[in-house]
Amino acid sequence: PYGRAMIRICKEESFHQRQGYELLMTMMRGTDEQRAMVQESVDRFWWPALMMFGPPDADSPNSARSMAWGVKRNSNDELRQKFVDMTVPQAEALGVTLPDPDLRWNAERGHHDFGEPDWAELAAVIRGDGPCNAQRLAHRRAAHEDGAWVREAAAAFAERAGTR
């Protein structure tokens, strides 16, 4: 059962990747304003996308264990490299510029070289000091407060149902 679920998950994620690419391609064929929106998004999300794979292998205390136990097949650095190598041709096909001045093809390695993400920024996000953390927490508090009446009604219903 686990294998079938993983296949479904991978197909679903592949669908989302294709859909996102097709949407970006449509926008890049659109107006100047739409193309600027795509470029702004790429500029904003490029570095967080590279951080998403986790800290560098040398600074990742759980990576070696996860690899040894078979939880991970590739290290953080390997996954990041695969992502960059896959994304560069897609960005070129879309006509967007990746915001990394160090990004270039390395024929000797057969991979793209790329800049170092701001690992201090990732550490801040993990600590809860990210750029949207206060906004996220405020939204969560407001949602919790706005839902108080539902919890109170459910508790009152449960109390009445239990006393009958």
mmCIF file of C-alpha atoms in Angstrom, residues 35-124:
data_model
loop_
_atom_site.group_PDB
_atom_site.id
_atom_site.type_symbol
_atom_site.label_atom_id
_atom_site.label_comp_id
_atom_site.label_asym_id
_atom_site.label_seq_id
_atom_site.Cartn_x
_atom_site.Cartn_y
_atom_site.Cartn_z
ATOM 1 C CA ARG A 35 5.872 39.159 -17.611
ATOM 2 C CA ALA A 36 7.033 41.550 -14.892
ATOM 3 C CA MET A 37 4.871 39.705 -12.348
ATOM 4 C CA VAL A 38 6.511 36.401 -13.271
ATOM 5 C CA GLN A 39 10.011 37.892 -13.053
ATOM 6 C CA GLU A 40 9.244 39.521 -9.686
ATOM 7 C CA SER A 41 8.023 36.175 -8.356
ATOM 8 C CA VAL A 42 11.130 34.390 -9.587
ATOM 9 C CA ASP A 43 13.309 37.094 -8.011
ATOM 10 C CA ARG A 44 11.472 36.710 -4.694
ATOM 11 C CA PHE A 45 11.336 32.914 -4.527
ATOM 12 C CA TRP A 46 14.628 31.775 -6.077
ATOM 13 C CA TRP A 47 16.703 31.875 -2.899
ATOM 14 C CA PRO A 48 13.972 30.489 -0.598
ATOM 15 C CA ALA A 49 13.506 27.675 -3.128
ATOM 16 C CA LEU A 50 17.195 26.770 -2.811
ATOM 17 C CA MET A 51 16.918 26.913 0.983
ATOM 18 C CA MET A 52 13.897 24.602 0.896
ATOM 19 C CA PHE A 53 16.204 21.608 0.502
ATOM 20 C CA GLY A 54 17.700 22.296 3.913
ATOM 21 C CA PRO A 55 21.085 23.478 5.101
ATOM 22 C CA PRO A 56 24.306 22.441 3.382
ATOM 23 C CA ASP A 57 25.207 18.811 4.023
ATOM 24 C CA ALA A 58 28.127 19.852 6.217
ATOM 25 C CA ASP A 59 25.731 21.769 8.482
ATOM 26 C CA SER A 60 22.845 19.291 8.416
ATOM 27 C CA PRO A 61 23.042 17.127 11.539
ATOM 28 C CA ASN A 62 20.317 14.678 10.468
ATOM 29 C CA SER A 63 21.182 14.238 6.790
ATOM 30 C CA ALA A 64 23.762 11.472 7.184
ATOM 31 C CA ARG A 65 21.471 9.457 9.448
ATOM 32 C CA SER A 66 18.497 9.932 7.117
ATOM 33 C CA MET A 67 20.624 8.727 4.199
ATOM 34 C CA ALA A 68 21.935 5.736 6.162
ATOM 35 C CA TRP A 69 18.411 4.732 7.204
ATOM 36 C CA GLY A 70 17.120 5.095 3.650
ATOM 37 C CA VAL A 71 14.735 7.916 4.568
ATOM 38 C CA LYS A 72 16.490 10.127 2.019
ATOM 39 C CA ARG A 73 18.016 8.950 -1.244
ATOM 40 C CA ASN A 74 19.829 12.205 -1.969
ATOM 41 C CA SER A 75 21.541 14.708 0.283
ATOM 42 C CA ASN A 76 20.378 18.306 0.612
ATOM 43 C CA ASP A 77 23.218 19.495 -1.618
ATOM 44 C CA GLU A 78 22.498 16.841 -4.263
ATOM 45 C CA LEU A 79 18.800 17.744 -4.314
ATOM 46 C CA ARG A 80 19.625 21.450 -4.549
ATOM 47 C CA GLN A 81 21.990 20.762 -7.477
ATOM 48 C CA LYS A 82 19.353 18.681 -9.280
ATOM 49 C CA PHE A 83 16.824 21.475 -8.768
ATOM 50 C CA VAL A 84 19.166 24.123 -10.197
ATOM 51 C CA ASP A 85 20.154 21.926 -13.153
ATOM 52 C CA MET A 86 16.470 21.257 -13.922
ATOM 53 C CA THR A 87 15.290 24.835 -13.367
ATOM 54 C CA VAL A 88 17.861 26.740 -15.449
ATOM 55 C CA PRO A 89 16.655 25.342 -18.804
ATOM 56 C CA GLN A 90 13.035 25.921 -17.758
ATOM 57 C CA ALA A 91 13.816 29.552 -16.869
ATOM 58 C CA GLU A 92 15.583 29.990 -20.212
ATOM 59 C CA ALA A 93 12.575 28.525 -22.064
ATOM 60 C CA LEU A 94 10.251 30.843 -20.158
ATOM 61 C CA GLY A 95 12.462 33.857 -20.770
ATOM 62 C CA VAL A 96 12.972 34.731 -17.107
ATOM 63 C CA THR A 97 16.262 35.606 -15.456
ATOM 64 C CA LEU A 98 17.306 33.735 -12.324
ATOM 65 C CA PRO A 99 18.607 36.283 -9.787
ATOM 66 C CA ASP A 100 21.958 34.661 -9.129
ATOM 67 C CA PRO A 101 25.047 36.452 -10.455
ATOM 68 C CA ASP A 102 27.129 33.298 -9.826
ATOM 69 C CA LEU A 103 24.877 31.031 -11.907
ATOM 70 C CA ARG A 104 26.717 29.510 -14.860
ATOM 71 C CA TRP A 105 27.236 26.170 -16.567
ATOM 72 C CA ASN A 106 30.350 24.285 -15.449
ATOM 73 C CA ALA A 107 31.368 21.976 -18.302
ATOM 74 C CA GLU A 108 33.988 20.190 -16.166
ATOM 75 C CA ARG A 109 31.417 19.185 -13.546
ATOM 76 C CA GLY A 110 28.527 18.817 -15.983
ATOM 77 C CA HIS A 111 26.375 20.910 -13.636
ATOM 78 C CA HIS A 112 25.503 24.525 -13.017
ATOM 79 C CA ASP A 113 27.516 26.450 -10.458
ATOM 80 C CA PHE A 114 25.366 28.748 -8.352
ATOM 81 C CA GLY A 115 25.611 31.165 -5.460
ATOM 82 C CA GLU A 116 25.260 30.402 -1.793
ATOM 83 C CA PRO A 117 21.859 31.075 -0.239
ATOM 84 C CA ASP A 118 21.707 33.264 2.865
ATOM 85 C CA TRP A 119 21.759 30.510 5.483
ATOM 86 C CA ALA A 120 21.343 33.087 8.272
ATOM 87 C CA GLU A 121 17.966 33.937 6.719
ATOM 88 C CA LEU A 122 16.957 30.261 6.786
ATOM 89 C CA ALA A 123 18.033 29.979 10.428
ATOM 90 C CA ALA A 124 15.921 33.054 11.247
#
